[in-house]
Amino acid sequence: MNKFDRVVIGAGFSGLLAAFRAVGRGETVAVFDSATSAGGLIQQVEMPINKGSIKVDSGAESFSIAGAGFERLVNDLGVGDKVAYPSRNDARIVNSSEQKYKIPHGYFGIPASLNDVELDEIISKAALDLARKLDSVSPPKSDELAAMTIAQLVELRLGSEFVDKLVDPVIAGIHGSSARDLNVRATLPALIASFQETGSLTEAASALRGNVDRPGSAVAGYEGGVFRLVEEMTNRLKQMGVHFEFDRVVSDLDEFSNQKITLATSLVAAQKLFKLPSDDSLEAQVDSTLVIASVESNQLNGLPLGSGALVSASSGYMTKATTHLNAKWKWISNDLASNEHLIRFSLGRARRESAIGVADEELFERVRLEASDIYGVSDIRFKSMRTVRWPSALYRPSEEVKNFSAQLQTHAENLGVEVCGSFISGNGLLGIIRDHHERMGNESVKI
Ligand SMILES: Cc1cc2nc3c(=O)[nH]c(=O)nc-3n(C[C@H](O)[C@H](O)[C@H](O)COP(=O)(O)OP(=O)(O)OC[C@H]3O[C@@H](n4cnc5c(N)ncnc54)[C@H](O)[C@@H]3O)c2cc1C
């Protein structure tokens, strides 16, 4: 392997972009991954349908298109014609089988205005009146804010109904953890900056959201699934002479003592490879468990929850989020019969009801029980289900993880090793793209 200038460890989205950067600099590159294929948390699952079968994403399925990052990457890759936009982007919050509503305009469930008429259907009048008072008093001091969870800040400024019915379902659906477990400054730094400037949480939400549509709506996918973009990137890298080796666990960096190294693994894998002492905060990462179901239902043809739903913890359901895949993506609905549907359920809540270690059959039973209630349909017939488990896949944003990651980066710099990955850039593909562009400066790699 000594014949390559650079070794990239990890063929997830971060590692693939690092390989493009290296080739762009004229380096010869080898990419190693312990898995059997590229993509990391971008993978596929094959679901049986009337027509035969369809492959859909089993991990990340869309990109945030906030800012210019995604567009620039698409231009660099020349894949603009493959970008797919959701057919519907009107996800709901399910608070109970009776109470389902659209997410009001705002930021992570924090409404941009307390006068939004949609709030009257969601929040009691007494709670709305209280929120108007609470959000007008002077904000807490900076050090008090630094110690607060998202739920504590929202409760302080707007009251607990806003936490339970709006903010917690949105945060749990996006970050996999409850708003009660996440430090607000580490998770939503832009919100804190704007809150300190405006002195009001709703004004901060309004300033950050601007005229952008509802949460989750500013996204794009890829024709046939995001996993196909990974296939495309891998094929192009191969054509550029990049060598890939799968099923290859790297356990010692000394193996590459004469080569440049890019580490694009998880934080725990990076900590082990650098032989750094472990830290308790690393153990607290978030598992993600999905059940993808192929079902038949005429009532679902009316797409009762739009593109899907975020489900509040107080509902008692194990489902914390669900995506009606054929409602969201045309490339999926095109392949299905008129009463055929594909639905993705994200299951389990830390500290309440975990899905980790729960047998597939038990998860399927929960999905069968909860799906009719959540979607409000009675004629749903399950044809097949698949479980996808992603252990410790998402980072719980915290000061501890941030500090450990900073310490690891300093260590890497001293050794001359490049490190990248979502533990540096944050959960999500957009962070990885932005980080890639920062490392590239103004250069553009025509890939
Ligand atoms: C269920 C789910 C849904 C998601 N949905 C979205 C979404 O819709 N939109 C979005 O923006 N983000 C989403 N995310 C987050 C997003 O998928 C990740 O932030 C991103 O894919 C991380 O990419 P990465 O390359 O940094 O890490 P990874 O994808 O984790 O890649 C790391 C790679 O390193 C390899 N590796 C680790 N250790 C070693 C070793 N010792 N030797 C060799 N190889 C090693 C691993 O096998 C892996 O392939 C989702 C995540 C999950 C779990």
Short mmCIF file of C-alpha atoms and ligand atoms in Angstrom, two decimals:
data_model
loop_
_atom_site.label_atom_id
_atom_site.label_comp_id
_atom_site.label_asym_id
_atom_site.label_seq_id
_atom_site.Cartn_x
_atom_site.Cartn_y
_atom_site.Cartn_z
CA MET A 1 0.00 0.00 0.00
CA ASN A 2 3.05 2.23 0.20
CA LYS A 3 2.62 3.22 -3.40
CA PHE A 4 -0.20 5.66 -2.52
CA ASP A 5 0.57 9.20 -1.33
CA ARG A 6 -2.46 9.26 0.94
CA VAL A 7 -4.55 6.76 2.82
CA VAL A 8 -8.15 7.72 3.65
CA ILE A 9 -9.61 5.63 6.48
CA GLY A 10 -13.41 5.54 6.23
CA ALA A 11 -15.42 5.57 3.00
CA GLY A 12 -18.45 7.42 4.38
CA PHE A 13 -19.53 10.72 2.84
CA SER A 14 -16.68 12.54 4.66
CA GLY A 15 -14.04 10.07 3.45
CA LEU A 16 -15.26 10.21 -0.16
CA LEU A 17 -15.08 14.01 -0.21
CA ALA A 18 -11.61 13.85 1.38
CA ALA A 19 -10.54 11.48 -1.42
CA PHE A 20 -11.78 13.98 -4.05
CA ARG A 21 -9.79 16.77 -2.35
CA ALA A 22 -6.66 14.66 -2.31
CA VAL A 23 -6.99 13.68 -5.98
CA GLY A 24 -7.60 17.37 -6.75
CA ARG A 25 -4.22 18.16 -5.15
CA GLY A 26 -2.59 15.60 -7.42
CA GLU A 27 -2.11 12.90 -4.77
CA THR A 28 -2.53 9.18 -5.37
CA VAL A 29 -5.09 7.79 -2.91
CA ALA A 30 -6.17 4.52 -1.27
CA VAL A 31 -9.45 4.37 0.72
CA PHE A 32 -9.99 1.69 3.39
CA ASP A 33 -13.25 0.82 5.09
CA SER A 34 -14.16 -1.89 7.56
CA ALA A 35 -17.61 -2.26 5.95
CA THR A 36 -18.35 -4.19 2.78
CA SER A 37 -19.19 -1.09 0.74
CA ALA A 38 -18.82 2.70 0.72
CA GLY A 39 -21.32 5.12 2.24
CA GLY A 40 -21.03 4.66 6.02
CA LEU A 41 -24.40 5.91 7.28
CA ILE A 42 -25.70 6.25 3.71
CA GLN A 43 -26.92 2.76 2.77
CA GLN A 44 -29.81 1.03 1.04
CA VAL A 45 -32.44 -1.55 1.81
CA GLU A 46 -34.38 -3.54 -0.77
CA MET A 47 -38.14 -3.70 -0.21
CA PRO A 48 -40.48 -6.11 -1.99
CA ILE A 49 -43.28 -4.35 -3.91
CA ASN A 50 -45.98 -5.51 -6.35
CA LYS A 51 -43.69 -4.84 -9.29
CA GLY A 52 -40.80 -6.85 -7.80
CA SER A 53 -38.61 -4.79 -5.48
CA ILE A 54 -37.31 -1.28 -4.90
CA LYS A 55 -34.13 -0.06 -3.22
CA VAL A 56 -34.57 2.87 -0.84
CA ASP A 57 -32.26 4.68 1.56
CA SER A 58 -31.83 2.97 4.91
CA GLY A 59 -29.75 5.79 6.44
CA ALA A 60 -29.50 9.44 5.38
CA GLU A 61 -32.11 10.21 2.74
CA SER A 62 -31.88 13.96 2.11
CA PHE A 63 -29.64 17.01 2.18
CA SER A 64 -30.39 20.31 3.84
CA ILE A 65 -30.27 22.94 1.10
CA ALA A 66 -29.85 25.88 3.50
CA GLY A 67 -27.11 28.20 2.22
CA ALA A 68 -25.06 27.49 -0.88
CA GLY A 69 -23.22 24.30 0.19
CA PHE A 70 -25.38 21.65 -1.47
CA GLU A 71 -25.71 23.61 -4.73
CA ARG A 72 -21.96 24.09 -4.97
CA LEU A 73 -21.33 20.37 -4.43
CA VAL A 74 -23.93 19.44 -7.03
CA ASN A 75 -22.22 21.80 -9.50
CA ASP A 76 -18.79 20.37 -8.71
CA LEU A 77 -20.14 16.87 -9.28
CA GLY A 78 -22.19 17.88 -12.33
CA VAL A 79 -25.21 15.93 -11.04
CA GLY A 80 -27.81 18.73 -11.08
CA ASP A 81 -30.15 16.63 -13.25
CA LYS A 82 -30.22 13.89 -10.57
CA VAL A 83 -31.28 16.12 -7.68
CA ALA A 84 -34.80 15.26 -6.50
CA TYR A 85 -36.99 17.63 -4.52
CA PRO A 86 -39.68 16.28 -2.19
CA SER A 87 -43.17 16.18 -3.75
CA ARG A 88 -44.58 17.14 -0.36
CA ASN A 89 -42.90 18.75 2.58
CA ASP A 90 -45.76 19.24 4.99
CA ALA A 91 -44.79 16.95 7.87
CA ARG A 92 -47.01 16.98 10.97
CA ILE A 93 -46.51 16.62 14.68
CA VAL A 94 -48.54 13.83 16.26
CA ASN A 95 -49.21 14.58 19.91
CA SER A 96 -51.87 11.89 20.32
CA SER A 97 -54.18 9.90 18.05
CA GLU A 98 -56.55 12.91 18.21
CA GLN A 99 -54.13 15.83 18.05
CA LYS A 100 -52.10 16.19 14.85
CA TYR A 101 -50.92 19.49 13.43
CA LYS A 102 -48.51 21.10 11.00
CA ILE A 103 -45.29 22.48 12.47
CA PRO A 104 -45.74 26.26 12.81
CA HIS A 105 -43.31 28.54 10.99
CA GLY A 106 -40.25 28.89 13.21
CA TYR A 107 -36.97 27.32 14.25
CA PHE A 108 -36.78 23.73 15.57
CA GLY A 109 -40.40 23.98 16.73
CA ILE A 110 -39.96 27.41 18.39
CA PRO A 111 -42.62 29.55 16.70
CA ALA A 112 -41.51 32.69 14.89
CA SER A 113 -44.54 34.54 16.27
CA LEU A 114 -46.93 33.94 19.17
CA ASN A 115 -49.67 35.51 17.03
CA ASP A 116 -49.50 32.73 14.43
CA VAL A 117 -53.14 31.55 14.14
CA GLU A 118 -51.98 27.94 13.73
CA LEU A 119 -50.84 28.04 17.37
CA ASP A 120 -54.45 28.47 18.55
CA GLU A 121 -55.14 24.87 17.46
CA ILE A 122 -52.10 23.54 19.31
CA ILE A 123 -51.43 25.53 22.46
CA SER A 124 -54.03 26.42 25.10
CA LYS A 125 -55.02 30.10 25.41
CA ALA A 126 -53.68 30.26 28.99
CA ALA A 127 -50.31 28.89 27.86
CA LEU A 128 -50.15 31.36 24.96
CA ASP A 129 -50.88 34.30 27.28
CA LEU A 130 -48.22 33.07 29.69
CA ALA A 131 -45.68 32.72 26.85
CA ARG A 132 -46.25 36.36 25.80
CA LYS A 133 -45.31 37.46 29.32
CA LEU A 134 -42.41 35.07 29.76
CA ASP A 135 -40.75 35.90 26.45
CA SER A 136 -40.77 39.63 27.15
CA VAL A 137 -38.74 39.62 30.40
CA SER A 138 -34.99 40.18 30.16
CA PRO A 139 -32.97 37.12 29.11
CA PRO A 140 -30.85 35.09 31.55
CA LYS A 141 -27.13 35.80 31.89
CA SER A 142 -24.70 34.16 29.52
CA ASP A 143 -23.33 31.67 32.09
CA GLU A 144 -26.85 30.60 33.09
CA LEU A 145 -27.72 30.06 29.44
CA ALA A 146 -24.60 27.98 28.90
CA ALA A 147 -25.76 25.40 31.43
CA MET A 148 -29.32 25.04 30.13
CA THR A 149 -30.89 22.26 28.12
CA ILE A 150 -33.07 23.20 25.15
CA ALA A 151 -36.17 22.22 27.15
CA GLN A 152 -35.15 24.39 30.12
CA LEU A 153 -34.71 27.47 27.94
CA VAL A 154 -37.98 26.97 26.06
CA GLU A 155 -39.85 26.30 29.30
CA LEU A 156 -38.37 29.44 30.88
CA ARG A 157 -39.31 31.67 27.93
CA LEU A 158 -42.50 30.06 26.61
CA GLY A 159 -43.71 27.42 29.08
CA SER A 160 -43.83 23.63 29.12
CA GLU A 161 -46.64 23.17 26.55
CA PHE A 162 -44.28 24.55 23.90
CA VAL A 163 -41.64 22.01 24.92
CA ASP A 164 -43.97 19.00 24.87
CA LYS A 165 -46.06 19.83 21.82
CA LEU A 166 -43.57 21.51 19.51
CA VAL A 167 -39.89 21.65 20.39
CA ASP A 168 -39.28 18.19 21.86
CA PRO A 169 -40.87 16.25 18.94
CA VAL A 170 -38.88 18.26 16.39
CA ILE A 171 -35.58 17.96 18.28
CA ALA A 172 -36.07 14.22 18.97
CA GLY A 173 -36.92 13.61 15.31
CA ILE A 174 -33.81 15.42 14.08
CA HIS A 175 -31.18 14.73 16.76
CA GLY A 176 -32.52 11.42 18.09
CA SER A 177 -32.34 12.79 21.67
CA SER A 178 -34.89 14.58 23.79
CA ALA A 179 -34.71 18.38 24.13
CA ARG A 180 -34.44 17.58 27.86
CA ASP A 181 -31.07 15.90 27.31
CA LEU A 182 -29.40 18.37 24.97
CA ASN A 183 -27.46 21.43 25.98
CA VAL A 184 -28.93 24.38 24.12
CA ARG A 185 -25.68 26.20 23.38
CA ALA A 186 -23.94 23.09 22.08
CA THR A 187 -26.92 22.04 19.95
CA LEU A 188 -28.37 25.33 18.71
CA PRO A 189 -25.52 27.90 18.91
CA ALA A 190 -27.14 30.18 16.32
CA LEU A 191 -30.33 30.34 18.40
CA ILE A 192 -28.39 31.43 21.49
CA ALA A 193 -26.54 34.14 19.54
CA SER A 194 -29.79 35.47 18.08
CA PHE A 195 -31.60 35.22 21.43
CA GLN A 196 -28.90 37.26 23.15
CA GLU A 197 -29.16 39.86 20.41
CA THR A 198 -32.96 40.14 20.27
CA GLY A 199 -33.81 39.30 23.90
CA SER A 200 -36.77 37.18 22.76
CA LEU A 201 -36.89 33.51 21.82
CA THR A 202 -39.66 33.94 19.24
CA GLU A 203 -37.87 36.90 17.65
CA ALA A 204 -34.69 34.83 17.54
CA ALA A 205 -36.63 32.03 15.80
CA SER A 206 -38.09 34.55 13.37
CA ALA A 207 -34.66 36.05 12.59
CA LEU A 208 -33.15 32.63 11.96
CA ARG A 209 -36.01 31.24 9.94
CA GLY A 210 -36.59 34.35 7.84
CA ASN A 211 -38.80 33.48 4.93
CA VAL A 212 -37.65 29.89 4.75
CA ASP A 213 -40.47 27.38 4.76
CA ARG A 214 -41.36 24.92 7.51
CA PRO A 215 -38.73 22.81 9.34
CA GLY A 216 -37.52 19.90 7.27
CA SER A 217 -38.88 21.41 4.08
CA ALA A 218 -35.64 22.95 2.80
CA VAL A 219 -34.23 19.59 1.69
CA ALA A 220 -33.31 17.80 -1.48
CA GLY A 221 -32.73 14.15 -2.29
CA TYR A 222 -31.25 12.21 -5.17
CA GLU A 223 -33.10 10.35 -7.94
CA GLY A 224 -33.26 6.71 -6.86
CA GLY A 225 -31.88 7.44 -3.36
CA VAL A 226 -28.92 9.23 -1.78
CA PHE A 227 -27.08 5.87 -1.77
CA ARG A 228 -26.89 6.21 -5.57
CA LEU A 229 -24.92 9.43 -5.18
CA VAL A 230 -22.42 7.47 -3.08
CA GLU A 231 -22.21 4.85 -5.85
CA GLU A 232 -21.65 7.63 -8.39
CA MET A 233 -18.92 9.26 -6.28
CA THR A 234 -17.20 5.92 -5.65
CA ASN A 235 -17.24 5.03 -9.36
CA ARG A 236 -15.77 8.39 -10.32
CA LEU A 237 -13.02 8.08 -7.73
CA LYS A 238 -12.20 4.62 -9.08
CA GLN A 239 -12.01 6.07 -12.60
CA MET A 240 -9.60 8.69 -11.24
CA GLY A 241 -7.34 5.89 -10.03
CA VAL A 242 -8.38 5.80 -6.37
CA HIS A 243 -7.92 2.35 -4.86
CA PHE A 244 -10.74 1.08 -2.57
CA GLU A 245 -10.39 -1.75 -0.10
CA PHE A 246 -13.45 -2.91 1.86
CA ASP A 247 -13.73 -5.33 4.79
CA ARG A 248 -10.49 -3.71 5.92
CA VAL A 249 -10.38 -2.70 9.58
CA VAL A 250 -7.51 -0.29 10.21
CA SER A 251 -6.30 -0.80 13.77
CA ASP A 252 -2.93 0.93 13.80
CA LEU A 253 -1.90 4.15 12.08
CA ASP A 254 1.77 3.10 12.24
CA GLU A 255 0.97 0.87 9.30
CA PHE A 256 1.04 4.03 7.17
CA SER A 257 4.09 5.72 8.66
CA ASN A 258 5.42 6.86 5.27
CA GLN A 259 2.11 8.13 3.95
CA LYS A 260 -0.24 11.03 4.50
CA ILE A 261 -3.36 10.01 6.40
CA THR A 262 -6.95 11.24 6.45
CA LEU A 263 -9.09 9.83 9.23
CA ALA A 264 -12.81 9.91 8.34
CA THR A 265 -14.25 7.45 10.84
CA SER A 266 -16.51 7.87 13.86
CA LEU A 267 -15.16 9.72 16.90
CA VAL A 268 -14.75 6.52 18.93
CA ALA A 269 -12.82 4.82 16.10
CA ALA A 270 -10.59 7.93 15.78
CA GLN A 271 -9.98 7.99 19.55
CA LYS A 272 -8.89 4.34 19.44
CA LEU A 273 -6.65 4.83 16.41
CA PHE A 274 -4.93 7.77 18.11
CA LYS A 275 -4.69 5.69 21.30
CA LEU A 276 -6.22 8.55 23.28
CA PRO A 277 -7.80 7.73 26.66
CA SER A 278 -11.54 7.18 26.36
CA ASP A 279 -13.96 9.69 27.78
CA ASP A 280 -17.39 9.01 29.32
CA SER A 281 -19.04 11.48 26.94
CA LEU A 282 -18.10 9.22 24.02
CA GLU A 283 -20.25 6.42 25.38
CA ALA A 284 -23.35 8.60 25.27
CA GLN A 285 -23.90 8.66 21.54
CA VAL A 286 -27.29 8.01 20.02
CA ASP A 287 -28.52 4.79 18.46
CA SER A 288 -30.98 4.92 15.62
CA THR A 289 -33.42 2.08 14.90
CA LEU A 290 -35.63 2.06 11.83
CA VAL A 291 -38.40 -0.18 10.58
CA ILE A 292 -39.24 0.21 6.91
CA ALA A 293 -42.63 -1.20 5.99
CA SER A 294 -44.32 -1.97 2.72
CA VAL A 295 -48.09 -1.73 3.23
CA GLU A 296 -51.38 -1.66 1.34
CA SER A 297 -54.08 0.82 2.29
CA ASN A 298 -56.64 2.81 0.33
CA GLN A 299 -57.01 5.30 3.17
CA LEU A 300 -53.30 6.11 3.02
CA ASN A 301 -53.81 7.27 -0.58
CA GLY A 302 -55.12 10.51 0.97
CA LEU A 303 -51.63 11.03 2.53
CA PRO A 304 -53.13 11.90 5.94
CA LEU A 305 -49.85 13.13 7.48
CA GLY A 306 -48.40 14.73 4.35
CA SER A 307 -44.78 13.63 4.05
CA GLY A 308 -44.72 12.12 7.55
CA ALA A 309 -44.70 13.06 11.20
CA LEU A 310 -42.65 13.81 14.27
CA VAL A 311 -44.26 12.10 17.25
CA SER A 312 -44.22 13.66 20.72
CA ALA A 313 -42.88 11.64 23.66
CA SER A 314 -46.07 12.29 25.65
CA SER A 315 -48.04 10.35 23.01
CA GLY A 316 -46.63 7.16 24.55
CA TYR A 317 -45.73 5.76 21.12
CA MET A 318 -42.37 4.10 20.57
CA THR A 319 -42.33 5.70 17.10
CA LYS A 320 -40.58 9.07 17.33
CA ALA A 321 -40.73 9.95 13.64
CA THR A 322 -42.20 8.50 10.49
CA THR A 323 -41.72 9.28 6.81
CA HIS A 324 -44.32 8.39 4.19
CA LEU A 325 -41.69 7.67 1.57
CA ASN A 326 -43.89 7.57 -1.52
CA ALA A 327 -45.66 10.77 -0.42
CA LYS A 328 -42.28 12.48 -0.19
CA TRP A 329 -40.36 11.13 -3.20
CA LYS A 330 -41.83 10.85 -6.68
CA TRP A 331 -39.18 8.36 -7.77
CA ILE A 332 -40.64 5.98 -5.17
CA SER A 333 -44.35 6.62 -5.87
CA ASN A 334 -43.73 6.07 -9.60
CA ASP A 335 -42.89 2.44 -8.89
CA LEU A 336 -45.79 1.62 -6.56
CA ALA A 337 -49.35 0.47 -7.28
CA SER A 338 -52.14 2.90 -6.38
CA ASN A 339 -52.83 1.52 -2.88
CA GLU A 340 -49.25 0.48 -2.16
CA HIS A 341 -47.14 2.52 0.31
CA LEU A 342 -43.65 2.55 1.82
CA ILE A 343 -43.32 3.97 5.32
CA ARG A 344 -40.23 4.46 7.43
CA PHE A 345 -40.58 4.44 11.23
CA SER A 346 -37.85 5.69 13.55
CA LEU A 347 -38.24 3.93 16.89
CA GLY A 348 -37.15 4.30 20.49
CA ARG A 349 -36.55 7.10 22.95
CA ALA A 350 -33.51 7.38 25.17
CA ARG A 351 -34.38 6.93 28.86
CA ARG A 352 -38.06 6.27 28.07
CA GLU A 353 -38.37 3.29 25.81
CA SER A 354 -35.29 2.14 24.00
CA ALA A 355 -35.42 0.10 20.80
CA ILE A 356 -31.90 -1.20 21.35
CA GLY A 357 -31.83 -4.93 21.91
CA VAL A 358 -35.57 -5.27 21.21
CA ALA A 359 -36.15 -8.22 18.86
CA ASP A 360 -37.27 -7.47 15.30
CA GLU A 361 -40.62 -9.24 15.78
CA GLU A 362 -41.40 -7.09 18.81
CA LEU A 363 -40.56 -3.92 16.87
CA PHE A 364 -42.77 -5.06 13.99
CA GLU A 365 -45.64 -5.66 16.43
CA ARG A 366 -45.26 -2.12 17.82
CA VAL A 367 -45.24 -0.68 14.32
CA ARG A 368 -48.39 -2.65 13.42
CA LEU A 369 -50.12 -1.34 16.55
CA GLU A 370 -48.97 2.28 16.28
CA ALA A 371 -49.18 2.88 12.52
CA SER A 372 -53.02 2.88 12.33
CA ASP A 373 -53.25 5.29 15.27
CA ILE A 374 -50.52 7.64 14.11
CA TYR A 375 -51.73 7.77 10.51
CA GLY A 376 -55.41 7.62 11.54
CA VAL A 377 -56.28 4.77 9.14
CA SER A 378 -57.99 1.44 9.80
CA ASP A 379 -57.42 -0.48 6.57
CA ILE A 380 -53.62 -0.83 6.69
CA ARG A 381 -52.24 -4.28 5.68
CA PHE A 382 -48.56 -4.94 6.31
CA LYS A 383 -46.88 -6.86 3.51
CA SER A 384 -43.27 -6.84 4.63
CA MET A 385 -41.00 -5.09 7.12
CA ARG A 386 -37.26 -4.64 7.49
CA THR A 387 -35.31 -3.47 10.53
CA VAL A 388 -32.23 -1.27 10.15
CA ARG A 389 -30.11 -0.63 13.23
CA TRP A 390 -27.49 2.12 13.45
CA PRO A 391 -25.69 1.79 16.80
CA SER A 392 -24.07 4.99 18.17
CA ALA A 393 -24.62 6.67 14.81
CA LEU A 394 -25.57 10.19 15.85
CA TYR A 395 -23.60 12.56 18.06
CA ARG A 396 -25.31 13.98 21.09
CA PRO A 397 -24.12 17.57 20.81
CA SER A 398 -22.53 18.50 24.14
CA GLU A 399 -19.68 20.63 25.45
CA GLU A 400 -17.88 17.41 26.46
CA VAL A 401 -18.00 15.91 22.96
CA LYS A 402 -16.97 19.28 21.49
CA ASN A 403 -14.00 19.50 23.87
CA PHE A 404 -12.93 15.92 23.23
CA SER A 405 -13.20 16.44 19.50
CA ALA A 406 -11.09 19.64 19.74
CA GLN A 407 -8.46 17.77 21.77
CA LEU A 408 -8.42 15.01 19.16
CA GLN A 409 -8.00 17.53 16.34
CA THR A 410 -5.02 19.17 18.08
CA HIS A 411 -3.45 15.74 18.55
CA ALA A 412 -4.06 14.95 14.85
CA GLU A 413 -2.55 18.27 13.74
CA ASN A 414 0.58 17.56 15.77
CA LEU A 415 0.91 14.22 14.00
CA GLY A 416 0.15 15.78 10.59
CA VAL A 417 -3.03 13.69 10.19
CA GLU A 418 -6.15 15.18 8.59
CA VAL A 419 -9.39 14.33 10.47
CA CYS A 420 -12.91 14.91 9.26
CA GLY A 421 -16.36 13.53 10.02
CA SER A 422 -19.63 14.50 11.57
CA PHE A 423 -18.11 14.63 15.06
CA ILE A 424 -16.32 17.75 13.80
CA SER A 425 -18.89 19.20 11.42
CA GLY A 426 -22.07 18.12 13.30
CA ASN A 427 -24.72 15.48 12.53
CA GLY A 428 -25.83 15.77 8.93
CA LEU A 429 -24.52 15.86 5.40
CA LEU A 430 -24.66 19.64 5.00
CA GLY A 431 -22.11 20.13 7.80
CA ILE A 432 -19.78 17.69 6.05
CA ILE A 433 -20.20 19.55 2.74
CA ARG A 434 -19.50 22.93 4.39
CA ASP A 435 -16.43 21.53 6.10
CA HIS A 436 -15.24 20.14 2.75
CA HIS A 437 -15.68 23.54 1.10
CA GLU A 438 -13.86 25.30 3.93
CA ARG A 439 -10.92 22.95 3.46
CA MET A 440 -11.02 23.58 -0.30
CA GLY A 441 -11.09 27.38 0.00
CA ASN A 442 -12.14 28.93 -3.29
CA GLU A 443 -10.90 26.03 -5.34
CA SER A 444 -13.46 24.01 -7.16
CA VAL A 445 -12.81 20.38 -8.02
CA LYS A 446 -14.56 19.41 -11.22
CA ILE A 447 -15.20 15.83 -10.39
C1 LIG B 1 -30.81 6.70 10.29
C2 LIG B 1 -30.05 7.94 9.94
C3 LIG B 1 -30.64 8.88 9.11
C4 LIG B 1 -29.96 10.04 8.77
N1 LIG B 1 -30.57 10.91 7.94
C5 LIG B 1 -29.91 12.00 7.54
C6 LIG B 1 -30.48 12.84 6.54
O1 LIG B 1 -31.57 12.56 5.99
N2 LIG B 1 -29.79 13.95 6.18
C7 LIG B 1 -28.56 14.25 6.72
O2 LIG B 1 -27.99 15.28 6.36
N3 LIG B 1 -27.97 13.44 7.63
C8 LIG B 1 -28.61 12.32 8.04
N4 LIG B 1 -28.01 11.48 8.93
C9 LIG B 1 -26.64 11.78 9.41
C10 LIG B 1 -25.61 11.45 8.31
O3 LIG B 1 -25.90 10.18 7.77
C11 LIG B 1 -24.19 11.44 8.87
O4 LIG B 1 -23.92 12.69 9.51
C12 LIG B 1 -23.13 11.22 7.78
O5 LIG B 1 -23.50 10.22 6.86
C13 LIG B 1 -21.81 10.85 8.45
O6 LIG B 1 -20.83 10.62 7.46
P1 LIG B 1 -19.31 10.34 7.86
O7 LIG B 1 -18.59 10.00 6.62
O8 LIG B 1 -18.77 11.45 8.67
O9 LIG B 1 -19.36 9.08 8.85
P2 LIG B 1 -19.82 7.59 8.57
O10 LIG B 1 -20.89 7.57 7.56
O11 LIG B 1 -20.07 7.02 9.91
O12 LIG B 1 -18.54 6.89 7.92
C14 LIG B 1 -17.44 6.43 8.67
C15 LIG B 1 -16.86 5.23 7.95
O13 LIG B 1 -15.67 4.83 8.63
C16 LIG B 1 -15.59 3.41 8.61
N5 LIG B 1 -14.69 3.00 9.71
C17 LIG B 1 -14.84 3.25 11.04
N6 LIG B 1 -13.79 2.73 11.72
C18 LIG B 1 -12.95 2.18 10.81
C19 LIG B 1 -11.69 1.50 10.90
N7 LIG B 1 -11.07 1.32 12.07
N8 LIG B 1 -11.11 1.06 9.75
C20 LIG B 1 -11.71 1.25 8.55
N9 LIG B 1 -12.91 1.88 8.42
C21 LIG B 1 -13.52 2.35 9.52
C22 LIG B 1 -17.05 2.98 8.81
O14 LIG B 1 -17.26 1.66 8.35
C23 LIG B 1 -17.79 4.02 7.96
O15 LIG B 1 -18.00 3.57 6.65
C24 LIG B 1 -28.66 10.30 9.30
C25 LIG B 1 -28.06 9.35 10.13
C26 LIG B 1 -28.74 8.18 10.45
C27 LIG B 1 -28.09 7.15 11.32
#
